[in-house]
Amino acid sequence: MDQPAPGTLDVLYAPPGASPARSDIAKGLRRRAAKLLLVSVVGFGVAFAVMLVAPSSSIPALLFVLSALTSATGAGHALYALAKGVTVSAGTGAALSALGIAATNVFMMALGAITALLSTMSFTRGRQIRAFGRILLAPVVPGSAWSEPTTKADLALAPATEALDADTRAALAAQWRENGRTEHASVAAFARLTLDLVALGAPPELVGAANQDALDEIRHAELCFALARRLDGVAARPGAFPAAARARTLSRMRSIALAELAVDSLVDGALHEGVSARVVAKLARRCADPAIAAMLKEIAADEGRHARHGWDVVRWCLDEGGVAVAGALLGALRTLPTAMRSPLPEEARAGGWERFGIMGAALEAEEYEAARADVVRRVTELAGRAAPPSVAA
Ligand SMILES: [Fe+2]
Ligand SMILES: [Fe+2]
């Protein structure tokens, strides 16, 4: 019998009855796989620890990626060697096919989990532009382009708001500018979504909705910057944002791209836009200033529509990608955080600024929990129809 060339997986994998030399090599392979697994587990542990200490750092995301790549390398070798072994000992195409499906599911679930982790490492008010999980925002620079008083917003503030001291008005204005920055970044995120949808051949309704949502976000950003200016008199605007043009693109492999888009739309669209809609709707009712309340009511209605559009994208990806997308979505569910970590100013945290339209921590926690439960229920239902029983959560 011909001996395989040294160094190949044919040599490394030892089927039953193999020579002692091949067994030794197989033992070495198992040891190497175990080491890779250990490195990967430690890497994930360190990444979580760093994330708790420095939630705004990009280091945890990088560690997650490196750990995932390590485990993927080990898993890839192991699965390949196993597949070769099945072929040698049984020669059944069915066994290979089963292994292939299992490997695809594992990969897709890992992909969903990692993407969800990267997407949920910071609080977001909807779709955002990210690099290694960190949300990217434009700097705030002097200028009035995004805060011109227009007929779009009646920002005649109530006497109680006008009577606030200068420090409080400046602090509130700073928070509204932060909100404005996230709304501004959402414009780029929806433009990215448009490109992704067109690249994947999505129907005109989805592409149109993404464009309409981007226009809504322009208006939200203008409203936020205009309100901030009304509060502290400072004309400031979002500056150049070159990162928007370098936003992450989808994989070239269609099945993976569909899974990525589905998970993105689930987390950023269905979940985060949904949380935003719930929070802002409640703020509109709690806000004591009629002008700010009217603005919040309008934004809440828009965000609710954006969340529904997020679900539309998820469903389309499921229709197109089937079981693989279902696996990615179920994987994403497993890593959704149970709470959001919103970087709120101390004054707002206790809810004292809700009368001015800035949420407190309790409101955010309550609405996130409700939106998350809804997402888990709906995804389990949607993906369960496409996923095989072994994958369903
Ligand atoms: Fe928005
Ligand atoms: Fe939105």
mmCIF file of C-alpha atoms and ligand atoms in Angstrom:
data_model
loop_
_atom_site.group_PDB
_atom_site.id
_atom_site.type_symbol
_atom_site.label_atom_id
_atom_site.label_comp_id
_atom_site.label_asym_id
_atom_site.label_seq_id
_atom_site.Cartn_x
_atom_site.Cartn_y
_atom_site.Cartn_z
ATOM 1 C CA MET A 1 0.000 0.000 0.000
ATOM 2 C CA ASP A 2 1.251 3.516 -0.838
ATOM 3 C CA GLN A 3 2.243 5.593 2.156
ATOM 4 C CA PRO A 4 0.809 9.132 2.202
ATOM 5 C CA ALA A 5 3.279 11.963 2.058
ATOM 6 C CA PRO A 6 4.571 12.933 5.511
ATOM 7 C CA GLY A 7 2.979 16.059 6.976
ATOM 8 C CA THR A 8 -0.442 15.640 5.433
ATOM 9 C CA LEU A 9 -3.642 15.073 7.390
ATOM 10 C CA ASP A 10 -3.851 11.606 5.858
ATOM 11 C CA VAL A 11 -0.744 10.799 7.826
ATOM 12 C CA LEU A 12 -1.828 12.623 10.968
ATOM 13 C CA TYR A 13 -5.169 10.840 11.285
ATOM 14 C CA ALA A 14 -4.883 7.240 12.354
ATOM 15 C CA PRO A 15 -7.855 4.975 11.526
ATOM 16 C CA PRO A 16 -8.435 1.791 13.561
ATOM 17 C CA GLY A 17 -5.614 -0.691 13.074
ATOM 18 C CA ALA A 18 -3.119 1.919 12.007
ATOM 19 C CA SER A 19 0.578 1.406 12.456
ATOM 20 C CA PRO A 20 2.170 2.588 15.776
ATOM 21 C CA ALA A 21 3.831 5.464 13.933
ATOM 22 C CA ARG A 22 0.497 6.733 12.631
ATOM 23 C CA SER A 23 -1.057 6.305 16.079
ATOM 24 C CA ASP A 24 1.702 8.402 17.597
ATOM 25 C CA ILE A 25 1.084 11.122 15.063
ATOM 26 C CA ALA A 26 -2.658 10.975 15.752
ATOM 27 C CA LYS A 27 -1.965 11.302 19.467
ATOM 28 C CA GLY A 28 0.140 14.366 18.718
ATOM 29 C CA LEU A 29 -2.709 15.844 16.698
ATOM 30 C CA ARG A 30 -5.154 15.323 19.571
ATOM 31 C CA ARG A 31 -2.744 16.969 21.997
ATOM 32 C CA ARG A 32 -2.342 19.929 19.639
ATOM 33 C CA ALA A 33 -6.133 20.265 19.278
ATOM 34 C CA ALA A 34 -6.516 20.201 23.071
ATOM 35 C CA LYS A 35 -3.885 22.917 23.441
ATOM 36 C CA LEU A 36 -5.644 25.078 20.846
ATOM 37 C CA LEU A 37 -8.909 24.609 22.718
ATOM 38 C CA LEU A 38 -7.275 25.604 26.008
ATOM 39 C CA VAL A 39 -5.712 28.720 24.443
ATOM 40 C CA SER A 40 -9.070 29.624 22.959
ATOM 41 C CA VAL A 41 -10.953 29.219 26.267
ATOM 42 C CA VAL A 42 -8.342 31.262 28.144
ATOM 43 C CA GLY A 43 -8.500 33.914 25.398
ATOM 44 C CA PHE A 44 -12.284 34.188 25.726
ATOM 45 C CA GLY A 45 -11.965 34.435 29.519
ATOM 46 C CA VAL A 46 -9.384 37.219 29.287
ATOM 47 C CA ALA A 47 -11.509 39.037 26.696
ATOM 48 C CA PHE A 48 -14.551 38.972 28.991
ATOM 49 C CA ALA A 49 -12.437 40.186 31.921
ATOM 50 C CA VAL A 50 -11.000 43.082 29.887
ATOM 51 C CA MET A 51 -14.476 43.928 28.616
ATOM 52 C CA LEU A 52 -15.742 44.289 32.204
ATOM 53 C CA VAL A 53 -12.827 46.518 33.197
ATOM 54 C CA ALA A 54 -12.689 48.620 30.017
ATOM 55 C CA PRO A 55 -16.007 48.324 28.168
ATOM 56 C CA SER A 56 -15.186 51.050 25.652
ATOM 57 C CA SER A 57 -11.840 49.512 24.652
ATOM 58 C CA SER A 58 -11.411 47.682 21.358
ATOM 59 C CA ILE A 59 -9.039 45.133 22.947
ATOM 60 C CA PRO A 60 -11.776 42.677 24.062
ATOM 61 C CA ALA A 61 -13.193 42.481 20.545
ATOM 62 C CA LEU A 62 -9.739 41.776 19.176
ATOM 63 C CA LEU A 63 -9.232 39.025 21.772
ATOM 64 C CA PHE A 64 -12.624 37.506 20.934
ATOM 65 C CA VAL A 65 -11.664 37.390 17.287
ATOM 66 C CA LEU A 66 -8.255 35.819 18.012
ATOM 67 C CA SER A 67 -9.838 33.225 20.316
ATOM 68 C CA ALA A 68 -12.464 32.402 17.740
ATOM 69 C CA LEU A 69 -9.805 32.008 15.063
ATOM 70 C CA THR A 70 -7.813 29.721 17.357
ATOM 71 C CA SER A 71 -10.788 27.490 18.087
ATOM 72 C CA ALA A 72 -11.822 27.542 14.448
ATOM 73 C CA THR A 73 -8.353 26.337 13.443
ATOM 74 C CA GLY A 74 -8.542 23.463 15.915
ATOM 75 C CA ALA A 75 -12.106 22.588 14.956
ATOM 76 C CA GLY A 76 -11.295 22.715 11.263
ATOM 77 C CA HIS A 77 -8.403 20.286 11.607
ATOM 78 C CA ALA A 78 -10.381 17.979 13.852
ATOM 79 C CA LEU A 79 -13.412 17.882 11.581
ATOM 80 C CA TYR A 80 -11.298 17.332 8.511
ATOM 81 C CA ALA A 81 -9.364 14.518 10.120
ATOM 82 C CA LEU A 82 -12.596 12.965 11.367
ATOM 83 C CA ALA A 83 -14.153 13.197 7.931
ATOM 84 C CA LYS A 84 -11.143 11.470 6.410
ATOM 85 C CA GLY A 85 -11.407 8.777 9.053
ATOM 86 C CA VAL A 86 -15.059 8.128 8.290
ATOM 87 C CA THR A 87 -14.245 7.833 4.628
ATOM 88 C CA VAL A 88 -11.457 5.376 5.272
ATOM 89 C CA SER A 89 -13.297 3.163 7.736
ATOM 90 C CA ALA A 90 -16.885 3.303 6.475
ATOM 91 C CA GLY A 91 -16.763 4.977 3.118
ATOM 92 C CA THR A 92 -20.278 6.338 3.511
ATOM 93 C CA GLY A 93 -21.223 9.584 1.828
ATOM 94 C CA ALA A 94 -24.101 9.945 4.267
ATOM 95 C CA ALA A 95 -21.762 10.110 7.256
ATOM 96 C CA LEU A 96 -19.646 12.748 5.543
ATOM 97 C CA SER A 97 -22.736 14.717 4.671
ATOM 98 C CA ALA A 98 -23.931 14.626 8.288
ATOM 99 C CA LEU A 99 -20.549 15.823 9.465
ATOM 100 C CA GLY A 100 -20.581 18.599 6.891
ATOM 101 C CA ILE A 101 -23.974 19.820 8.053
ATOM 102 C CA ALA A 102 -22.886 19.684 11.684
ATOM 103 C CA ALA A 103 -19.712 21.636 10.899
ATOM 104 C CA THR A 104 -21.702 24.259 8.985
ATOM 105 C CA ASN A 105 -24.109 24.659 11.873
ATOM 106 C CA VAL A 106 -21.319 24.974 14.400
ATOM 107 C CA PHE A 107 -19.603 27.560 12.223
ATOM 108 C CA MET A 108 -22.755 29.563 11.661
ATOM 109 C CA MET A 109 -23.684 29.504 15.326
ATOM 110 C CA ALA A 110 -20.185 30.656 16.254
ATOM 111 C CA LEU A 111 -20.422 33.383 13.637
ATOM 112 C CA GLY A 112 -23.735 34.550 15.039
ATOM 113 C CA ALA A 113 -22.407 34.489 18.578
ATOM 114 C CA ILE A 114 -19.269 36.434 17.749
ATOM 115 C CA THR A 115 -21.085 38.992 15.636
ATOM 116 C CA ALA A 116 -23.627 39.533 18.374
ATOM 117 C CA LEU A 117 -20.858 39.981 20.917
ATOM 118 C CA LEU A 118 -19.131 42.512 18.727
ATOM 119 C CA SER A 119 -22.396 44.339 18.115
ATOM 120 C CA THR A 120 -23.550 44.582 21.694
ATOM 121 C CA MET A 121 -20.446 45.665 23.527
ATOM 122 C CA SER A 122 -21.728 49.221 23.813
ATOM 123 C CA PHE A 123 -25.107 50.851 24.135
ATOM 124 C CA THR A 124 -26.592 51.896 20.822
ATOM 125 C CA ARG A 125 -29.677 53.818 19.840
ATOM 126 C CA GLY A 126 -30.021 51.789 16.641
ATOM 127 C CA ARG A 127 -27.850 50.878 13.695
ATOM 128 C CA GLN A 128 -24.255 52.014 14.146
ATOM 129 C CA ILE A 129 -20.856 51.945 12.471
ATOM 130 C CA ARG A 130 -18.328 49.815 14.382
ATOM 131 C CA ALA A 131 -14.690 48.784 14.347
ATOM 132 C CA PHE A 132 -13.877 45.664 16.399
ATOM 133 C CA GLY A 133 -17.122 46.093 18.294
ATOM 134 C CA ARG A 134 -16.456 49.715 19.240
ATOM 135 C CA ILE A 135 -19.043 52.233 18.075
ATOM 136 C CA LEU A 136 -17.569 54.938 15.889
ATOM 137 C CA LEU A 137 -18.980 58.453 16.016
ATOM 138 C CA ALA A 138 -18.136 61.702 14.256
ATOM 139 C CA PRO A 139 -16.373 64.392 16.308
ATOM 140 C CA VAL A 140 -18.338 67.483 17.283
ATOM 141 C CA VAL A 141 -16.951 70.632 15.673
ATOM 142 C CA PRO A 142 -18.090 74.267 15.528
ATOM 143 C CA GLY A 143 -20.719 75.011 12.921
ATOM 144 C CA SER A 144 -24.441 75.469 12.538
ATOM 145 C CA ALA A 145 -25.208 73.180 9.582
ATOM 146 C CA TRP A 146 -27.007 70.542 11.672
ATOM 147 C CA SER A 147 -28.638 72.854 14.194
ATOM 148 C CA GLU A 148 -30.276 75.590 12.156
ATOM 149 C CA PRO A 149 -33.613 76.612 13.611
ATOM 150 C CA THR A 150 -36.047 75.355 10.987
ATOM 151 C CA THR A 151 -39.727 74.683 10.639
ATOM 152 C CA LYS A 152 -38.889 71.018 11.232
ATOM 153 C CA ALA A 153 -38.897 71.530 14.971
ATOM 154 C CA ASP A 154 -40.784 73.855 17.191
ATOM 155 C CA LEU A 155 -38.182 74.180 19.892
ATOM 156 C CA ALA A 156 -39.837 76.830 21.972
ATOM 157 C CA LEU A 157 -38.838 75.449 25.342
ATOM 158 C CA ALA A 158 -41.124 75.552 28.355
ATOM 159 C CA PRO A 159 -40.523 78.268 31.007
ATOM 160 C CA ALA A 160 -39.282 75.630 33.482
ATOM 161 C CA THR A 161 -36.595 74.532 31.030
ATOM 162 C CA GLU A 162 -35.650 78.113 30.225
ATOM 163 C CA ALA A 163 -35.272 78.783 33.944
ATOM 164 C CA LEU A 164 -32.615 76.084 34.433
ATOM 165 C CA ASP A 165 -29.173 77.275 35.538
ATOM 166 C CA ALA A 166 -26.406 77.530 32.944
ATOM 167 C CA ASP A 167 -24.516 74.466 34.178
ATOM 168 C CA THR A 168 -27.563 72.211 33.939
ATOM 169 C CA ARG A 169 -28.423 73.537 30.486
ATOM 170 C CA ALA A 170 -24.844 72.901 29.341
ATOM 171 C CA ALA A 171 -24.904 69.352 30.749
ATOM 172 C CA LEU A 172 -28.238 68.579 29.081
ATOM 173 C CA ALA A 173 -26.988 70.061 25.809
ATOM 174 C CA ALA A 174 -23.892 67.856 25.947
ATOM 175 C CA GLN A 175 -26.068 64.752 26.338
ATOM 176 C CA TRP A 176 -28.346 65.790 23.476
ATOM 177 C CA ARG A 177 -25.250 66.278 21.290
ATOM 178 C CA GLU A 178 -24.172 62.749 22.199
ATOM 179 C CA ASN A 179 -27.607 61.523 21.115
ATOM 180 C CA GLY A 180 -27.185 63.548 17.935
ATOM 181 C CA ARG A 181 -23.837 61.902 17.210
ATOM 182 C CA THR A 182 -25.392 58.418 17.396
ATOM 183 C CA GLU A 183 -28.279 59.530 15.164
ATOM 184 C CA HIS A 184 -25.747 60.960 12.698
ATOM 185 C CA ALA A 185 -23.785 57.677 12.654
ATOM 186 C CA SER A 186 -27.041 55.823 11.996
ATOM 187 C CA VAL A 187 -27.319 57.696 8.695
ATOM 188 C CA ALA A 188 -24.082 56.014 7.592
ATOM 189 C CA ALA A 189 -25.188 52.662 9.008
ATOM 190 C CA PHE A 190 -28.375 52.717 6.924
ATOM 191 C CA ALA A 191 -26.355 53.687 3.854
ATOM 192 C CA ARG A 192 -24.193 50.623 4.573
ATOM 193 C CA LEU A 193 -27.354 48.533 4.881
ATOM 194 C CA THR A 194 -28.526 49.800 1.498
ATOM 195 C CA LEU A 195 -25.250 48.690 -0.093
ATOM 196 C CA ASP A 196 -25.459 45.288 1.599
ATOM 197 C CA LEU A 197 -29.039 44.753 0.458
ATOM 198 C CA VAL A 198 -28.266 45.733 -3.119
ATOM 199 C CA ALA A 199 -25.185 43.499 -3.112
ATOM 200 C CA LEU A 200 -27.312 40.531 -2.045
ATOM 201 C CA GLY A 201 -30.125 41.177 -4.524
ATOM 202 C CA ALA A 202 -32.779 42.257 -2.016
ATOM 203 C CA PRO A 203 -36.239 43.383 -3.223
ATOM 204 C CA PRO A 204 -36.982 47.106 -3.727
ATOM 205 C CA GLU A 205 -39.146 47.327 -0.592
ATOM 206 C CA LEU A 206 -36.175 46.533 1.650
ATOM 207 C CA VAL A 207 -33.794 48.850 -0.227
ATOM 208 C CA GLY A 208 -36.391 51.638 -0.179
ATOM 209 C CA ALA A 209 -37.013 51.202 3.546
ATOM 210 C CA ALA A 210 -33.271 51.447 4.284
ATOM 211 C CA ASN A 211 -33.087 54.718 2.341
ATOM 212 C CA GLN A 212 -36.169 56.133 4.047
ATOM 213 C CA ASP A 213 -34.772 55.179 7.442
ATOM 214 C CA ALA A 214 -31.515 56.995 6.626
ATOM 215 C CA LEU A 215 -33.523 60.167 5.914
ATOM 216 C CA ASP A 216 -35.297 59.755 9.264
ATOM 217 C CA GLU A 217 -31.908 59.546 10.996
ATOM 218 C CA ILE A 218 -30.777 62.790 9.332
ATOM 219 C CA ARG A 219 -33.828 64.469 10.795
ATOM 220 C CA HIS A 220 -33.218 62.919 14.248
ATOM 221 C CA ALA A 221 -29.623 64.159 14.216
ATOM 222 C CA GLU A 222 -30.787 67.654 13.253
ATOM 223 C CA LEU A 223 -33.405 67.663 16.002
ATOM 224 C CA CYS A 224 -30.846 66.596 18.629
ATOM 225 C CA PHE A 225 -28.230 69.170 17.580
ATOM 226 C CA ALA A 226 -30.880 71.897 17.305
ATOM 227 C CA LEU A 227 -32.192 71.158 20.802
ATOM 228 C CA ALA A 228 -28.645 71.159 22.199
ATOM 229 C CA ARG A 229 -28.041 74.564 20.608
ATOM 230 C CA ARG A 230 -31.327 75.848 21.981
ATOM 231 C CA LEU A 231 -30.217 74.775 25.459
ATOM 232 C CA ASP A 232 -26.688 76.201 25.604
ATOM 233 C CA GLY A 233 -26.527 78.553 22.614
ATOM 234 C CA VAL A 234 -23.526 76.756 21.091
ATOM 235 C CA ALA A 235 -23.592 76.116 17.320
ATOM 236 C CA ALA A 236 -21.952 72.700 16.955
ATOM 237 C CA ARG A 237 -22.264 69.987 14.339
ATOM 238 C CA PRO A 238 -20.911 66.520 13.530
ATOM 239 C CA GLY A 239 -17.553 66.870 11.766
ATOM 240 C CA ALA A 240 -15.851 64.785 9.108
ATOM 241 C CA PHE A 241 -16.448 61.060 9.654
ATOM 242 C CA PRO A 242 -14.109 59.135 7.337
ATOM 243 C CA ALA A 243 -14.677 55.880 9.259
ATOM 244 C CA ALA A 244 -18.185 55.802 7.765
ATOM 245 C CA ALA A 245 -16.692 55.138 4.352
ATOM 246 C CA ARG A 246 -14.568 52.278 5.696
ATOM 247 C CA ALA A 247 -17.409 50.479 7.455
ATOM 248 C CA ARG A 248 -17.291 46.689 7.565
ATOM 249 C CA THR A 249 -18.440 44.941 4.435
ATOM 250 C CA LEU A 250 -20.120 41.560 4.192
ATOM 251 C CA SER A 251 -18.352 38.320 3.370
ATOM 252 C CA ARG A 252 -18.045 37.476 -0.314
ATOM 253 C CA MET A 253 -19.578 34.066 0.331
ATOM 254 C CA ARG A 254 -23.339 34.557 -0.043
ATOM 255 C CA SER A 255 -24.448 32.134 2.684
ATOM 256 C CA ILE A 256 -22.130 33.790 5.221
ATOM 257 C CA ALA A 257 -23.082 37.290 4.045
ATOM 258 C CA LEU A 258 -26.776 36.484 4.562
ATOM 259 C CA ALA A 259 -26.035 35.181 8.060
ATOM 260 C CA GLU A 260 -24.011 38.305 8.894
ATOM 261 C CA LEU A 261 -26.728 40.617 7.614
ATOM 262 C CA ALA A 262 -29.419 38.674 9.476
ATOM 263 C CA VAL A 263 -27.541 38.895 12.792
ATOM 264 C CA ASP A 264 -26.717 42.594 12.250
ATOM 265 C CA SER A 265 -30.353 43.343 11.520
ATOM 266 C CA LEU A 266 -31.507 41.304 14.484
ATOM 267 C CA VAL A 267 -29.200 43.043 16.968
ATOM 268 C CA ASP A 268 -28.988 46.578 15.591
ATOM 269 C CA GLY A 269 -32.328 46.704 13.825
ATOM 270 C CA ALA A 270 -34.901 44.566 15.620
ATOM 271 C CA LEU A 271 -33.392 44.771 19.117
ATOM 272 C CA HIS A 272 -31.622 48.123 19.427
ATOM 273 C CA GLU A 273 -34.062 50.125 17.303
ATOM 274 C CA GLY A 274 -36.829 48.357 19.227
ATOM 275 C CA VAL A 275 -35.321 49.329 22.601
ATOM 276 C CA SER A 276 -34.860 52.883 21.355
ATOM 277 C CA ALA A 277 -38.507 53.085 20.237
ATOM 278 C CA ARG A 278 -39.738 51.793 23.613
ATOM 279 C CA VAL A 279 -37.481 54.076 25.673
ATOM 280 C CA VAL A 280 -38.197 57.204 23.636
ATOM 281 C CA ALA A 281 -41.966 56.562 23.643
ATOM 282 C CA LYS A 282 -41.937 56.367 27.457
ATOM 283 C CA LEU A 283 -39.728 59.455 27.682
ATOM 284 C CA ALA A 284 -42.229 61.350 25.524
ATOM 285 C CA ARG A 285 -44.881 60.615 28.159
ATOM 286 C CA ARG A 286 -42.606 61.460 31.103
ATOM 287 C CA CYS A 287 -41.111 64.612 29.594
ATOM 288 C CA ALA A 288 -42.355 67.821 31.219
ATOM 289 C CA ASP A 289 -41.452 70.089 28.296
ATOM 290 C CA PRO A 290 -44.093 69.960 25.505
ATOM 291 C CA ALA A 291 -41.597 70.925 22.769
ATOM 292 C CA ILE A 292 -39.157 68.155 23.707
ATOM 293 C CA ALA A 293 -42.032 65.692 24.220
ATOM 294 C CA ALA A 294 -43.335 66.350 20.701
ATOM 295 C CA MET A 295 -39.866 65.736 19.286
ATOM 296 C CA LEU A 296 -39.525 62.483 21.240
ATOM 297 C CA LYS A 297 -42.919 61.282 20.069
ATOM 298 C CA GLU A 298 -41.899 61.752 16.469
ATOM 299 C CA ILE A 299 -38.555 59.962 16.970
ATOM 300 C CA ALA A 300 -40.257 57.067 18.802
ATOM 301 C CA ALA A 301 -42.618 56.472 15.870
ATOM 302 C CA ASP A 302 -39.673 56.452 13.437
ATOM 303 C CA GLU A 303 -37.588 54.074 15.576
ATOM 304 C CA GLY A 304 -40.521 51.679 15.862
ATOM 305 C CA ARG A 305 -40.725 51.601 12.064
ATOM 306 C CA HIS A 306 -36.954 51.033 11.826
ATOM 307 C CA ALA A 307 -37.260 48.054 14.178
ATOM 308 C CA ARG A 308 -39.999 46.567 11.964
ATOM 309 C CA HIS A 309 -37.747 47.072 8.934
ATOM 310 C CA GLY A 310 -35.012 45.220 10.843
ATOM 311 C CA TRP A 311 -37.357 42.234 11.210
ATOM 312 C CA ASP A 312 -38.184 42.436 7.491
ATOM 313 C CA VAL A 313 -34.462 42.072 6.685
ATOM 314 C CA VAL A 314 -34.110 39.165 9.128
ATOM 315 C CA ARG A 315 -37.043 37.339 7.511
ATOM 316 C CA TRP A 316 -35.704 37.933 4.007
ATOM 317 C CA CYS A 317 -32.268 36.595 4.980
ATOM 318 C CA LEU A 318 -33.965 33.527 6.482
ATOM 319 C CA ASP A 319 -35.962 32.951 3.301
ATOM 320 C CA GLU A 320 -32.785 33.256 1.230
ATOM 321 C CA GLY A 321 -30.303 31.474 3.498
ATOM 322 C CA GLY A 322 -32.479 28.841 5.207
ATOM 323 C CA VAL A 323 -30.945 26.622 7.869
ATOM 324 C CA ALA A 324 -27.542 28.334 7.858
ATOM 325 C CA VAL A 325 -29.087 31.733 8.664
ATOM 326 C CA ALA A 326 -31.347 30.127 11.270
ATOM 327 C CA GLY A 327 -28.263 28.666 12.957
ATOM 328 C CA ALA A 328 -26.541 32.053 12.999
ATOM 329 C CA LEU A 329 -29.612 33.730 14.523
ATOM 330 C CA LEU A 330 -29.939 31.076 17.224
ATOM 331 C CA GLY A 331 -26.236 31.437 17.959
ATOM 332 C CA ALA A 332 -26.681 35.193 18.298
ATOM 333 C CA LEU A 333 -29.494 34.678 20.813
ATOM 334 C CA ARG A 334 -27.150 32.763 23.097
ATOM 335 C CA THR A 335 -24.799 35.725 23.451
ATOM 336 C CA LEU A 336 -27.267 38.588 23.766
ATOM 337 C CA PRO A 337 -26.374 40.398 27.010
ATOM 338 C CA THR A 338 -29.039 40.333 29.702
ATOM 339 C CA ALA A 339 -28.583 44.055 30.302
ATOM 340 C CA MET A 340 -27.313 47.146 28.518
ATOM 341 C CA ARG A 341 -24.416 49.210 29.808
ATOM 342 C CA SER A 342 -25.331 52.691 28.802
ATOM 343 C CA PRO A 343 -22.732 55.437 29.407
ATOM 344 C CA LEU A 344 -25.135 57.808 31.169
ATOM 345 C CA PRO A 345 -24.055 60.937 33.042
ATOM 346 C CA GLU A 346 -24.417 60.578 36.809
ATOM 347 C CA GLU A 347 -27.225 63.162 36.902
ATOM 348 C CA ALA A 348 -29.273 61.192 34.377
ATOM 349 C CA ARG A 349 -28.655 57.722 35.814
ATOM 350 C CA ALA A 350 -31.235 58.050 38.597
ATOM 351 C CA GLY A 351 -33.914 59.248 36.166
ATOM 352 C CA GLY A 352 -33.787 62.928 37.155
ATOM 353 C CA TRP A 353 -33.375 64.056 33.557
ATOM 354 C CA GLU A 354 -36.332 62.126 32.178
ATOM 355 C CA ARG A 355 -38.412 65.282 32.465
ATOM 356 C CA PHE A 356 -35.999 66.722 29.854
ATOM 357 C CA GLY A 357 -36.077 63.646 27.609
ATOM 358 C CA ILE A 358 -32.881 61.932 28.788
ATOM 359 C CA MET A 359 -33.452 58.360 30.023
ATOM 360 C CA GLY A 360 -32.433 56.953 33.383
ATOM 361 C CA ALA A 361 -30.813 53.549 33.980
ATOM 362 C CA ALA A 362 -33.992 51.895 35.306
ATOM 363 C CA LEU A 363 -36.035 52.829 32.237
ATOM 364 C CA GLU A 364 -33.326 51.529 29.942
ATOM 365 C CA ALA A 365 -33.028 48.240 31.873
ATOM 366 C CA GLU A 366 -36.786 47.696 31.917
ATOM 367 C CA GLU A 367 -37.278 48.334 28.203
ATOM 368 C CA TYR A 368 -34.192 46.367 27.175
ATOM 369 C CA GLU A 369 -35.418 43.343 29.113
ATOM 370 C CA ALA A 370 -38.834 43.526 27.446
ATOM 371 C CA ALA A 371 -37.382 44.018 23.952
ATOM 372 C CA ARG A 372 -34.854 41.209 24.462
ATOM 373 C CA ALA A 373 -37.559 38.775 25.587
ATOM 374 C CA ASP A 374 -39.581 39.650 22.496
ATOM 375 C CA VAL A 375 -36.551 39.085 20.253
ATOM 376 C CA VAL A 376 -35.784 35.697 21.832
ATOM 377 C CA ARG A 377 -39.380 34.564 21.434
ATOM 378 C CA ARG A 378 -39.711 35.691 17.820
ATOM 379 C CA VAL A 379 -36.336 34.385 16.652
ATOM 380 C CA THR A 380 -36.905 30.993 18.285
ATOM 381 C CA GLU A 381 -40.233 30.824 16.476
ATOM 382 C CA LEU A 382 -38.870 32.018 13.108
ATOM 383 C CA ALA A 383 -35.622 30.045 13.096
ATOM 384 C CA GLY A 384 -37.225 26.946 14.593
ATOM 385 C CA ARG A 385 -39.174 26.458 11.368
ATOM 386 C CA ALA A 386 -35.979 26.295 9.325
ATOM 387 C CA ALA A 387 -33.497 24.803 11.793
ATOM 388 C CA PRO A 388 -33.078 21.072 12.379
ATOM 389 C CA PRO A 389 -34.131 19.903 15.872
ATOM 390 C CA SER A 390 -30.532 19.546 17.064
ATOM 391 C CA VAL A 391 -29.879 23.247 16.471
ATOM 392 C CA ALA A 392 -33.042 24.718 17.951
ATOM 393 C CA ALA A 393 -32.541 26.441 21.308
HETATM 394 FE FE FE B 1 -32.869 57.634 15.109
HETATM 395 FE FE FE B 2 -33.377 54.460 13.965
#
